[in-house]
Coordinates of C-alpha atoms in Angstrom, one line a residue:
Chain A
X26 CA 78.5 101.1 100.6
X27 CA 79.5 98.0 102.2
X28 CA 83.9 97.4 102.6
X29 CA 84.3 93.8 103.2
X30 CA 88.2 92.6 104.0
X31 CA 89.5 89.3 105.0
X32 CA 90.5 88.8 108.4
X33 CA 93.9 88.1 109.6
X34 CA 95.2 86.7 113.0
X35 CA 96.5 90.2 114.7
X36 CA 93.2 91.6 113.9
X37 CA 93.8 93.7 111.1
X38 CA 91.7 93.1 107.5
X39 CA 93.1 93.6 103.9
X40 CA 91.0 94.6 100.8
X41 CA 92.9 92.6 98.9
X42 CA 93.7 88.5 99.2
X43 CA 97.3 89.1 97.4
X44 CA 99.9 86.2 97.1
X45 CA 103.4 87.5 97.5
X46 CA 106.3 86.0 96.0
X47 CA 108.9 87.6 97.5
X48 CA 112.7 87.4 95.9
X49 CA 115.7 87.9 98.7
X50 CA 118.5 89.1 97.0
X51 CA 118.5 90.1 93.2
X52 CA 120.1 86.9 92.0
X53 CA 116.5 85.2 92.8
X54 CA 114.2 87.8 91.2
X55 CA 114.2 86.3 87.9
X56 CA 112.9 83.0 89.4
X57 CA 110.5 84.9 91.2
X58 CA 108.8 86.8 88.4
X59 CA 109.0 83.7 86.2
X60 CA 106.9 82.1 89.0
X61 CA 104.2 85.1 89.0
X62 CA 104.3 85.2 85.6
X63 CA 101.3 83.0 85.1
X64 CA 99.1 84.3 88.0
X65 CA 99.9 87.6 87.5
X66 CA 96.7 88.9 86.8
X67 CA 94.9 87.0 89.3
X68 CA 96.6 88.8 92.7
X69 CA 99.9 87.3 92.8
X70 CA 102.8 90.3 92.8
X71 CA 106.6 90.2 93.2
X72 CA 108.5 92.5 96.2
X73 CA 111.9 92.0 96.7
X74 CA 115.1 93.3 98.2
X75 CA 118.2 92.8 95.7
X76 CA 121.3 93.6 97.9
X77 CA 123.4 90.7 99.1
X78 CA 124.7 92.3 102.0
X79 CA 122.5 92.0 105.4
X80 CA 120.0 95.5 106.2
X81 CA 117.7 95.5 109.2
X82 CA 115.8 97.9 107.6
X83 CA 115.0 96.3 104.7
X84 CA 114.7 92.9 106.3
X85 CA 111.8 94.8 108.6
X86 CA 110.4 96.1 105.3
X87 CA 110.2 92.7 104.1
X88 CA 108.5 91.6 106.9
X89 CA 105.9 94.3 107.1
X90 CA 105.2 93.9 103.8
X91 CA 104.8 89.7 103.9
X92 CA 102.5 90.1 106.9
X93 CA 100.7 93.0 105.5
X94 CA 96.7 92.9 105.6
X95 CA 96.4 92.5 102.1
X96 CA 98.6 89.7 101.7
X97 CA 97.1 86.4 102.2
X98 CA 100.0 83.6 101.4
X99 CA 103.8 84.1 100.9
X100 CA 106.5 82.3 98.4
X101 CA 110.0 83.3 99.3
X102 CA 112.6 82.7 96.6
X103 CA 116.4 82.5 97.8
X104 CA 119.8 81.9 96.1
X105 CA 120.9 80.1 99.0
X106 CA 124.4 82.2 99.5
X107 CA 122.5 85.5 100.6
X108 CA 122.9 87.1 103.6
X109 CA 119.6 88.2 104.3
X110 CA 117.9 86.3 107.3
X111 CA 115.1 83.9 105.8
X112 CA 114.8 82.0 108.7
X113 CA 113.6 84.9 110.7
X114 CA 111.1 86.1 107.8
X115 CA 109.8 82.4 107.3
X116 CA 108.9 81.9 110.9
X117 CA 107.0 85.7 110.9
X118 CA 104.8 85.1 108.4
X119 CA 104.2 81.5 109.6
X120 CA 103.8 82.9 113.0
X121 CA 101.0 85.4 111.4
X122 CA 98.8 82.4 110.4
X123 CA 99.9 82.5 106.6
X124 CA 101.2 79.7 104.1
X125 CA 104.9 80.0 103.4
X126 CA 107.1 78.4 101.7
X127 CA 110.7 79.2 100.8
X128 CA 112.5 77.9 97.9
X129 CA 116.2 78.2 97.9
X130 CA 117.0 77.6 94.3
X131 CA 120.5 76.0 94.7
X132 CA 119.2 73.3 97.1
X133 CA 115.9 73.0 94.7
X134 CA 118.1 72.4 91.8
X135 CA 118.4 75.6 89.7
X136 CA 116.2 78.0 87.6
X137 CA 113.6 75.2 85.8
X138 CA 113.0 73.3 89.0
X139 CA 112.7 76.0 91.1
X140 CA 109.9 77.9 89.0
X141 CA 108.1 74.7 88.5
X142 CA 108.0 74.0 92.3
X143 CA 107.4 78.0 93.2
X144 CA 104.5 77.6 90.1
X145 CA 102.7 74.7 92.4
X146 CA 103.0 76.5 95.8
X147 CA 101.5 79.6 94.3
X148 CA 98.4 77.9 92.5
X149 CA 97.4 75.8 95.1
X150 CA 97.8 79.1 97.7
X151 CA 95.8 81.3 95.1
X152 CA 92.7 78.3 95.1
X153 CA 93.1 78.5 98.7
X154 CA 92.6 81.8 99.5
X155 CA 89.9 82.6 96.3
X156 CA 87.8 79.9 98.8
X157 CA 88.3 82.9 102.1
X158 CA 85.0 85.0 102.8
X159 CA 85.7 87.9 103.5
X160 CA 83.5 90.1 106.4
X161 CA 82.2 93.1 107.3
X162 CA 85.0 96.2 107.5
X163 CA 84.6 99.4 108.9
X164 CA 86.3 102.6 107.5
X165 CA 88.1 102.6 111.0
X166 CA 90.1 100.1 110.0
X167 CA 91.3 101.3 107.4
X168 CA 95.2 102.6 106.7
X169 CA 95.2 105.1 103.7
X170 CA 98.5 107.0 102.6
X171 CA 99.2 109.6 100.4
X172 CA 102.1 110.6 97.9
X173 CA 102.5 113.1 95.4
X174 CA 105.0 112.5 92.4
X175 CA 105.4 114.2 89.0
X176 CA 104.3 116.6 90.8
X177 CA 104.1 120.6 88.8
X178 CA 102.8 123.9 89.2
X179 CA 98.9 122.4 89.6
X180 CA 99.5 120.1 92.1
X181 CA 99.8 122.4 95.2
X182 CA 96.3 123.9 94.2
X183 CA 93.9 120.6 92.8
X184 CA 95.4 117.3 93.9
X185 CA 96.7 117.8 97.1
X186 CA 94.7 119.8 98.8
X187 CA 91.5 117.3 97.5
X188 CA 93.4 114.4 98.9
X189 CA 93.9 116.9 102.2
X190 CA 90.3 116.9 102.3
X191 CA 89.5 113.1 101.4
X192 CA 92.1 112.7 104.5
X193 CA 90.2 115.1 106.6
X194 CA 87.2 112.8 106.2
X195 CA 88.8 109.1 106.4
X196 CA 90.3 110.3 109.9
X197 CA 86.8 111.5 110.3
X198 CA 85.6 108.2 109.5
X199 CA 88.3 107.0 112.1
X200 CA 90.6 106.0 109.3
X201 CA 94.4 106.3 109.9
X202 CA 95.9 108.3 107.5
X203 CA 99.9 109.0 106.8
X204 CA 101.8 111.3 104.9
X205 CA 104.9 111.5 104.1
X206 CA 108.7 112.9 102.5
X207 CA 109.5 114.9 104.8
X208 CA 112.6 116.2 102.2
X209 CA 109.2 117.7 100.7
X210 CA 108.3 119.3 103.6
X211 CA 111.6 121.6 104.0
X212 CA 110.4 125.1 104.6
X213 CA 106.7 123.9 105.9
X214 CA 108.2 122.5 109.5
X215 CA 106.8 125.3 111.7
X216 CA 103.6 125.3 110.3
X217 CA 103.1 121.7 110.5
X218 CA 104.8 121.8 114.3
X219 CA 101.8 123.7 115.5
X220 CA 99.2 121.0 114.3
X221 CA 100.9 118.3 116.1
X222 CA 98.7 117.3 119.1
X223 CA 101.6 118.0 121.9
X224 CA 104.5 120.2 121.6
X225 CA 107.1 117.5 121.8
X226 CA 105.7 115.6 119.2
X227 CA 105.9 119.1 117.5
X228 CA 109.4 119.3 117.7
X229 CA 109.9 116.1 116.4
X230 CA 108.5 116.9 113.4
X231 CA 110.7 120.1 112.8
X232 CA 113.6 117.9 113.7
X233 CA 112.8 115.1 110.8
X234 CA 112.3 118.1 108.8
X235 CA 115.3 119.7 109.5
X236 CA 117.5 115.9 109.6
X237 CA 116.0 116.0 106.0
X238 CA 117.4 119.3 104.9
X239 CA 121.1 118.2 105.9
X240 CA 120.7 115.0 104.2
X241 CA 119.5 116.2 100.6
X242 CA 122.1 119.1 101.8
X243 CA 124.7 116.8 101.8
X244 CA 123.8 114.9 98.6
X245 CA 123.7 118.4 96.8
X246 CA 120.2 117.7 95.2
X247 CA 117.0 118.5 96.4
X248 CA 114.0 116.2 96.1
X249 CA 112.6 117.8 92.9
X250 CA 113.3 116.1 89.4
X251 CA 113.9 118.1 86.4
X252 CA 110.0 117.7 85.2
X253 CA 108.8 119.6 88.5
X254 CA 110.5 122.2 87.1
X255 CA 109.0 121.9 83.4
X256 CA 105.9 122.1 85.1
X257 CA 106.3 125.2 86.8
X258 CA 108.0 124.5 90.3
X259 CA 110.8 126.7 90.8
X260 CA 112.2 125.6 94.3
X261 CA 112.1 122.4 96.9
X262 CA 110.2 125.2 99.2
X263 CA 107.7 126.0 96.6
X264 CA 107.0 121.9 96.2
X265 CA 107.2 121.5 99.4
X266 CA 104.3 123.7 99.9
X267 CA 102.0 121.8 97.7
X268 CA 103.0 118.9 98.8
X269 CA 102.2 119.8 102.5
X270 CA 98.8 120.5 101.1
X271 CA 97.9 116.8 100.9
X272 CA 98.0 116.4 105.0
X273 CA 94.6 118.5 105.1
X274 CA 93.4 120.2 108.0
X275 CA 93.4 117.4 110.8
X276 CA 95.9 117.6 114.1
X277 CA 98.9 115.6 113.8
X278 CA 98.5 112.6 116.0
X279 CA 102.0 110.9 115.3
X280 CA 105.4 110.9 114.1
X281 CA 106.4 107.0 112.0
X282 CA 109.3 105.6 110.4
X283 CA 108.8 102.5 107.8
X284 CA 107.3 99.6 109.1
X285 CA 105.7 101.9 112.3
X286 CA 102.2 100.8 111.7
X287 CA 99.9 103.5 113.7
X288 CA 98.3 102.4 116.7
X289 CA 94.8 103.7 116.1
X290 CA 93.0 106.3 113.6
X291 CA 94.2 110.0 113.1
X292 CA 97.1 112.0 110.8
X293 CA 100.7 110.4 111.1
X294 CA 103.3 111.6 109.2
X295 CA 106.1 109.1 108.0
X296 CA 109.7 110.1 108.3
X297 CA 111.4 108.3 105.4
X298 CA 115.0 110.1 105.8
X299 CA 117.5 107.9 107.0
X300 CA 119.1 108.2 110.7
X301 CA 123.0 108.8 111.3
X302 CA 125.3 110.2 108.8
X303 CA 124.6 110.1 104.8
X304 CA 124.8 106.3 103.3
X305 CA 123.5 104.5 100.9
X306 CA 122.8 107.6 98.5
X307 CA 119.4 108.9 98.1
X308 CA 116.6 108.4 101.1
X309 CA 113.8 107.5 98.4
X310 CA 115.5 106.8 94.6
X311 CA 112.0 107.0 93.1
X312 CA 107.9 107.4 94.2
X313 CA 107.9 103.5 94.4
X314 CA 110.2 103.0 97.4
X315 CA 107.9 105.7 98.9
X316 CA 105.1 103.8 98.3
X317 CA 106.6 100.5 99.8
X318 CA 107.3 102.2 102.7
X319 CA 103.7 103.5 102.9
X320 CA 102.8 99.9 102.9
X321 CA 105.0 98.6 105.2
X322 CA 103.2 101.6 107.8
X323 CA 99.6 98.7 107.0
X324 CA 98.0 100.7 103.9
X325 CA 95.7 99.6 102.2
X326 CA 95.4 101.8 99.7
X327 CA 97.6 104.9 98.2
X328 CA 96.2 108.5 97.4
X329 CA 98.9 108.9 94.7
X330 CA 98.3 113.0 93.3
X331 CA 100.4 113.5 89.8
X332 CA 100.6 116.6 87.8
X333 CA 102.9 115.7 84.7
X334 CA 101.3 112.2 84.9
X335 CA 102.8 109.1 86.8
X336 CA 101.6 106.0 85.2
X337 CA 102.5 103.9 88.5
X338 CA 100.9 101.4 90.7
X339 CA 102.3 99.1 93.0
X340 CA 102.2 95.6 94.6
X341 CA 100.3 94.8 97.5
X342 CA 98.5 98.0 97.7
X343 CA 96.2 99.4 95.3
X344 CA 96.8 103.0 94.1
X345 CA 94.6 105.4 93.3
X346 CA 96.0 108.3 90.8
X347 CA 94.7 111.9 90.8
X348 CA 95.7 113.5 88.1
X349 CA 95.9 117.9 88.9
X350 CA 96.5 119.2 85.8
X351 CA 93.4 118.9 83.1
X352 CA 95.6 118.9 80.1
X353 CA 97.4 115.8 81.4
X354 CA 94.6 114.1 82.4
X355 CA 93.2 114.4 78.7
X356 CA 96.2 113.0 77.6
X357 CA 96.6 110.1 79.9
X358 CA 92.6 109.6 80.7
X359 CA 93.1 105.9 80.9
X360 CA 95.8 106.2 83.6
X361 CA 93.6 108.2 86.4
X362 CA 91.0 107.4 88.5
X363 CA 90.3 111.4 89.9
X364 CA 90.4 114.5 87.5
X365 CA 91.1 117.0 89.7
X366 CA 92.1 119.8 87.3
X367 CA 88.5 120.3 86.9
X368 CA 89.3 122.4 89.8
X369 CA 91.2 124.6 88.0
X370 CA 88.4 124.9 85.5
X371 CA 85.8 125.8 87.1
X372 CA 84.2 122.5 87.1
X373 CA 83.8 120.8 90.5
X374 CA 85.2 122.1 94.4
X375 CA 87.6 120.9 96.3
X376 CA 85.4 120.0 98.6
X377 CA 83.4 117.6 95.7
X378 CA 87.0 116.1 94.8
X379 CA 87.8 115.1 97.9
X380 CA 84.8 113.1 98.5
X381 CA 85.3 111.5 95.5
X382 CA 88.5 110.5 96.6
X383 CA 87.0 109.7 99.8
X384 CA 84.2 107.6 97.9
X385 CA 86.7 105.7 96.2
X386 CA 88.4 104.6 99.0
X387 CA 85.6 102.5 100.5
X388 CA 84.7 101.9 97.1
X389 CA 88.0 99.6 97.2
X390 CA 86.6 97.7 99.6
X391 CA 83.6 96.9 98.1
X392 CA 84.7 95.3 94.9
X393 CA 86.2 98.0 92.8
X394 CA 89.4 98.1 91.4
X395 CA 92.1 101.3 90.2
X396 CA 93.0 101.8 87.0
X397 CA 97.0 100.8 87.9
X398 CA 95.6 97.5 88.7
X399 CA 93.7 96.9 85.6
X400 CA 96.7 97.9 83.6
X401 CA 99.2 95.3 85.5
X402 CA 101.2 97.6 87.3
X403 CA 103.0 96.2 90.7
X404 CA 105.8 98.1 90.9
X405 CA 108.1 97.7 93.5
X406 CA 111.4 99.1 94.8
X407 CA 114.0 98.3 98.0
X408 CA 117.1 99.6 98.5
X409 CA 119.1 100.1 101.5
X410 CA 118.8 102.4 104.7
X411 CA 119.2 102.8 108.0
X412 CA 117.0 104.1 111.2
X413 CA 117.1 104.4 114.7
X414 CA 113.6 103.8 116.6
X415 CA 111.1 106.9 117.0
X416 CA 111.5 108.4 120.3
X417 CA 109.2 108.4 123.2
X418 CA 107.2 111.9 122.2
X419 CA 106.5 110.5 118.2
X420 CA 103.3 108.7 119.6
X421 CA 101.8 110.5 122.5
X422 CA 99.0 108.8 124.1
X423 CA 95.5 108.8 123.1
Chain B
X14 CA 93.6 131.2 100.0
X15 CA 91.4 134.4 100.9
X16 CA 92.2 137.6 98.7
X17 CA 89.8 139.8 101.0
X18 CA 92.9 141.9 101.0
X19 CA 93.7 142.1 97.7
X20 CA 92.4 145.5 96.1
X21 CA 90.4 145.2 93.1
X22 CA 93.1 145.7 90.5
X23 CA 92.2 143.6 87.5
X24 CA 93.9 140.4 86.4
X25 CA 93.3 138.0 83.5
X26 CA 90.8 136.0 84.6
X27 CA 93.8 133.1 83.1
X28 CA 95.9 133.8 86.4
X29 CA 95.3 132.7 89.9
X30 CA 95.8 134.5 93.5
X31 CA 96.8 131.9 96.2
X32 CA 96.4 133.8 98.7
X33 CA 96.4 137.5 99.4
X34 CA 99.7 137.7 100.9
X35 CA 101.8 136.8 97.3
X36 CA 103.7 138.6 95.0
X37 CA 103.0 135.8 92.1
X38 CA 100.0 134.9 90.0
X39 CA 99.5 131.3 88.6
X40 CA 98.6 130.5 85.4
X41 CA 95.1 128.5 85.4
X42 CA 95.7 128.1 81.4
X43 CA 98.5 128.6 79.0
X44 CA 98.9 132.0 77.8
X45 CA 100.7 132.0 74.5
X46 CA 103.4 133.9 74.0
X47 CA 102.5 137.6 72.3
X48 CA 99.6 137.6 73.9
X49 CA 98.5 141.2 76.0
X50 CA 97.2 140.0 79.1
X51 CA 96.1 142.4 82.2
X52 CA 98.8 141.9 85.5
X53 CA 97.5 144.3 88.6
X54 CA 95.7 146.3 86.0
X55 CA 98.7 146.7 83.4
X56 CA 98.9 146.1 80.3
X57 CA 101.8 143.0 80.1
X58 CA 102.9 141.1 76.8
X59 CA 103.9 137.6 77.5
X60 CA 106.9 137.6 75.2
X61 CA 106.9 133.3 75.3
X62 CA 104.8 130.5 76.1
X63 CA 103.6 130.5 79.5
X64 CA 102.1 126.6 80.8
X65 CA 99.7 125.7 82.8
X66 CA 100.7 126.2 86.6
X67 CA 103.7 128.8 86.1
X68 CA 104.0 131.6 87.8
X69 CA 104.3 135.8 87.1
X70 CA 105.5 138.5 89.1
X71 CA 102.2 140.2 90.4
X72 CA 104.2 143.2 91.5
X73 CA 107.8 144.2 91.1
X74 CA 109.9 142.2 93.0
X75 CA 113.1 143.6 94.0
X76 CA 116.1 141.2 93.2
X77 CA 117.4 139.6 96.5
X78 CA 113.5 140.0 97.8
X79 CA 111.8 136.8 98.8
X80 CA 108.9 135.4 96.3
X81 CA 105.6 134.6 98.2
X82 CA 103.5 132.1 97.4
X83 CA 100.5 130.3 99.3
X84 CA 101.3 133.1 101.9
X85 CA 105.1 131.8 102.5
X86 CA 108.0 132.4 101.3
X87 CA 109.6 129.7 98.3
X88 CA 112.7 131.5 97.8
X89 CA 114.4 134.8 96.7
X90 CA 114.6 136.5 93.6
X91 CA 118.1 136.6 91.9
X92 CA 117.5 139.5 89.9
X93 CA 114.7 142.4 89.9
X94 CA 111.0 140.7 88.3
X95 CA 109.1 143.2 87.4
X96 CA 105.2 142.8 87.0
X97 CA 104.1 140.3 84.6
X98 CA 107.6 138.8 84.3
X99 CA 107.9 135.2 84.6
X100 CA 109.2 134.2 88.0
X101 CA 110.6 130.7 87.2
X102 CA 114.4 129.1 87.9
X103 CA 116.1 131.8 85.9
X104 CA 115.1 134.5 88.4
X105 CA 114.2 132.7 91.8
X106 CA 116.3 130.4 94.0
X107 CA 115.4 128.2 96.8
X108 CA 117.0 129.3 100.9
X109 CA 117.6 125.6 101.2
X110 CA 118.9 123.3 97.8
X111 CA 119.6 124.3 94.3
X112 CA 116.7 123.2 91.8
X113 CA 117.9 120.6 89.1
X114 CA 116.1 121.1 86.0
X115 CA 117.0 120.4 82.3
X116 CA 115.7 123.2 80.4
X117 CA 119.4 124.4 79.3
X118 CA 120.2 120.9 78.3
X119 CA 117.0 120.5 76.0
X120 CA 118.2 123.7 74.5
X121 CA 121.4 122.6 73.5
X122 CA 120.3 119.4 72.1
X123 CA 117.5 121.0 70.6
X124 CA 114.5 119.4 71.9
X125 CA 110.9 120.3 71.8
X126 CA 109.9 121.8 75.3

C-alpha cells in the first residue's frame, strides 16, 4: 500500500487537502458555515473559537490547526470588534505558504456580502488545490492519536488494547503516536512513570497525572459521564484503566501539551489539564475538544475506540471509530470502521484487530475514506484554557 | 491478563478473568436475570439483568476491601459483595472522585434502562 500526502513548506505532508474556514469569535460562525455550506462535501470544514475575550491558548490552537498538514488553504471570518489577534493568525498561515484571506464582515458589509465574498475565496482555493499532486509518504511521517469516548465496561478489554497494539506497530513503522486525558489516567500514573524513557520525564508524567486529580477534584466530578456507568464502569480508576490500555506496550518518549507537535516518531502522551489554579470550568467539555487538541499536536488521523457508540467525527482530521462492544456495533454498523467486540466473541485476536487498525491507517493515505467522513461529520469544539510551557525533562533527547 | 494462577474452579464460560490477581468477573454476554450461572464453582442466581461488560464479585469481598480489576485496584467496596453479587456504583467507590451516573434518576422518572 502506497500513502501519498501533499507536501507543505515545513516539511510535513497531510492526507487530506482540506480548506478551512475558520470563524474568530462566535458572532462570525454563522457566516462561516453559510460559506461551507456549499463545499461541504468536497473538503471544506469550519473550526472556530467563539469567545470574545483574548486566550493565547486558543489563539495557538487556532494556529496549529490553520497550518496543520491536512489543511491546504485558509478563510478567516471576523466580526471586526473581537479581540482575538487575526493579524498574527493571517501572517502564520501566509508565512506557511498557504492562501488566506480574512473577511471581517462589518468592513465587508454584513452577512450577504460577506458569504458571497467568503463563497468565491473558497471555490477558487478548492479548484486550486484539487489541481496539487500529491507524493510519496512514508508511515514515518505520519502523526496518529488516539481517544476513547462512550467508553463502558468493554472498552478496557477490545478497543483499547487493539488500538494499543495498532500504536505499537505505527511507532514501529516510525509513526508518532499520542495519547491522551490524563484526568483518565488517575490511578495508572506509576505504572505509566516506569515506561517513560528517563526518570524525569517519568515524573512528569505522575505530576500531570496528579495536577489532573486536583483539578477534576476541585470541580467535584470526575471525567466519567453517566453512560460509562450504564455500561458497567463503576469508578474514574476502573476507566482509567481501560483507557490506559490504548497507549500499548511502547516506551514513553515524551510528555506534550496542545499544539506541542512531537519532534520525531515514538509514544507521547498529551497533557490536556490546564496549568495554574481551576478556570474556565471543565479541562475538555466533550471528546471533540480532545480531538482538536489531538490535531493541533499534527495528526493526521484519530484512533477514536467507543463502547456505548459515539457517532463523531471531526474537521481537519479523519476519525476512525472502533466500536468494543458487539451489540453496539450491530446497532450502529454504519457508524464504525473496526468491530472489535468480536474479541469478546471469540472471533478475531487482539493482535488481528490491531492490524486492522493499523491497515486502515495507511489505508487513509492511499485513498480511503472513514465512515465519519462519509456521513458529513466535522465536528469541532474550542473553549478556553490556559498552560504554562512543558518543562525541560517532557522531551528528552533522542 | 494471565490466569496461570487462578485454580481451576469453574466459571460460566459468560464471565471473563482479567487477570489472575482480581476479585471481579466480567460479563462477556448479558446474563438475564434468574438465570443460575456457576461463580468459583457455586451455584449463583443473578436476581436482575446483568449487561454486557459488568462486573461480579468472584469472591467475597469484605466491605471497605479494595475491588481488583486488571490486577489494580479501582476502588473499595462500600458494603460486603459476596460471590456472584454485582459489584457496580451501589457497592464500590472510587479513592479519588465520586462517579456521576443517572440510574436513580431513570428510576424515578421511570425510564427504560
Amino acid at each position: 500500500m502506497t500513502m501519498l500526502g501533499f507536501p507543505r513548506s515545513d516539511g510535513r505532508k497531510g492526507i487530506r487537502n482540506t480548506v478551512v474556514v475558520g470563524y474568530l469569535v462566535e458572532c462570525a460562525h454563522h457566516v462561516a458555515r453559510e460559506i461551507a455550506i456549499p463545499l461541504r462535501d468536497r473538503d471544506v470544514h469550519v473550526i472556530g473559537f467563539p469567545g470574545c475575550y483574548p486566550n493565547s491558548y486558543a489563539e495557538t490552537m487556532m494556529e496549529r490547526l490553520c497550518t496543520h498538514p491536512n489543511v491546504g488553504a485558509v478563510l478567516l471570518v471576523s466580526l471586526g470588534c473581537e479581540s482575538f489577534n487575526k493579524y498574527r493568525l493571517e501572517y502564520a498561515i501566509r508565512e506557511s505558504g498557504r492562501a488566506v484571506m480574512t473577511i471581517v464582515i462589518q468592513a465587508a458589509g454584513g452577512t450577504r456580502k460577506s458569504i458571497d465574498e467568503g463563497r468565491a475565496f473558497v471555490a477558487e482555493q478548492r479548484a486550486l488545490l484539487d489541481e496539487m499532486t500529491p507524493v510519496p509518504m512514508a508511515a514515518e511521517e505520519l502523526v496518529v492519536g488516539t481517544i476513547c469516548g462512550g467508553s463502558d465496561g468493554t472498552s478496557g478489554i477490545t478497543g483499547n488494547p487493539a488500538a494499543g497494539r495498532a500504536f505499537d506497530m505505527l511507532i514501529a513503522d516510525g509513526a508518532a503516536c499520542i495519547f491522551e486525558e490524563t484526568g483518565e489516567l488517575i490511578g495508572c500514573e506509576h505504572i505509566m512513570a516506569d515506561r517513560a524513557v528517563t526518570p524525569d520525564l517519568g515524573r512528569e508524567l505522575e505530576a500531570s497525572v496528579a495536577k489532573a486529580a486536583r483539578y477534576y477534584a476541585t470541580l467535584g466530578y470526575g471525567s466519567f459521564a453517566a453512560g460509562n456507568a450504564d455500561g458497567g464502569l463503576t469508578t474514574i480508576e476502573e476507566k482509567s484503566m481501560g483507557a490506559y490500555a490504548k497507549s500499548g506496550a511502547s516506551p514513553i518518549a515524551g510528555l506534550i501539551k496542545p499544539g506541542d507537535i512531537p519532534p520525531r516518531g515514538g509514544l507521547y502522551l498529551l497533557d490536556v489539564v490546564p496549568d495554574g489554579e481551576v478556570r474556565f470550568g471543565f479541562p475538555n467539555i466533550s471528546d471533540n475538544a480532545e480531538i482538536a487538541e489531538l490535531i493541533a499536536c499534527g495528526s493526521h488521523a484519530i484512533l477514536f475506540v467507543t463502547g456505548r457508540g459515539s457517532v463523531v467525527g471531526s474537521a481537519i482530521s479523519p476519525v476512525i471509530k472502533i466500536c468494543a462492544n458487539p451489540e453496539t456495533y450491530r446497532r450502529m454498523a454504519d457508524d464504525m470502521d473496526v468491530d472489535a467486540g468480536r474479541i469478546l466473541e471469540g472471533k478475531a485476536t487482539l493482535d488481528a484487530v490491531g492490524a486492522e487498525i493499523h491497515d486502515l491507517v495507511l489505508g487513509l493515505g492511499s485513498g480511503m475514506r472513514t465512515k465519519s467522513e462519509e456521513l458529513g461529520h466535522q465536528e469541532f469544539i474550542l473553549t478556553y484554557k490556559t498552560f504554562e510551557p512543558i518543562g525541560p525533562a517532557c522531551l528528552p533527547a533522542a | 491478563m494471565s490466569n496461570a494462577d487462578h485454580e481451576p474452579r469453574e466459571d460460566d464460560p459468560r464471565l471473563l478473568l482479567l487477570d489472575s490477581r482480581d476479585n471481579v468477573l466480567v460479563t462477556r454476554a448479558r446474563i438475564r436475570g434468574g438465570e443460575t450461572i456457576a461463580v468459583s464453582g457455586q451455584a449463583i442466581t443473578v436476581p436482575d439483568d446483568l449487561p454486557l461488560g459488568h462486573k461480579l464479585a468472584r469472591t467475597d469481598i469484605a466491605g471497605g476491601a479494595k475491588v481488583i480489576k486488571y490486577g489494580a485496584p479501582i476502588g473499595l467496596a462500600t458494603t460486603q459483595i459476596r460471590t456472584g453479587e454485582h459489584a457496580h456504583v451501589h457497592n464500590v467507590k472510587s479513592d479519588y472522585t465520586p462517579t456521576h451516573h443517572l440510574a436513580d434518576e431513570r428510576t424515578r422518572y421511570g425510564s427504560e434502562p
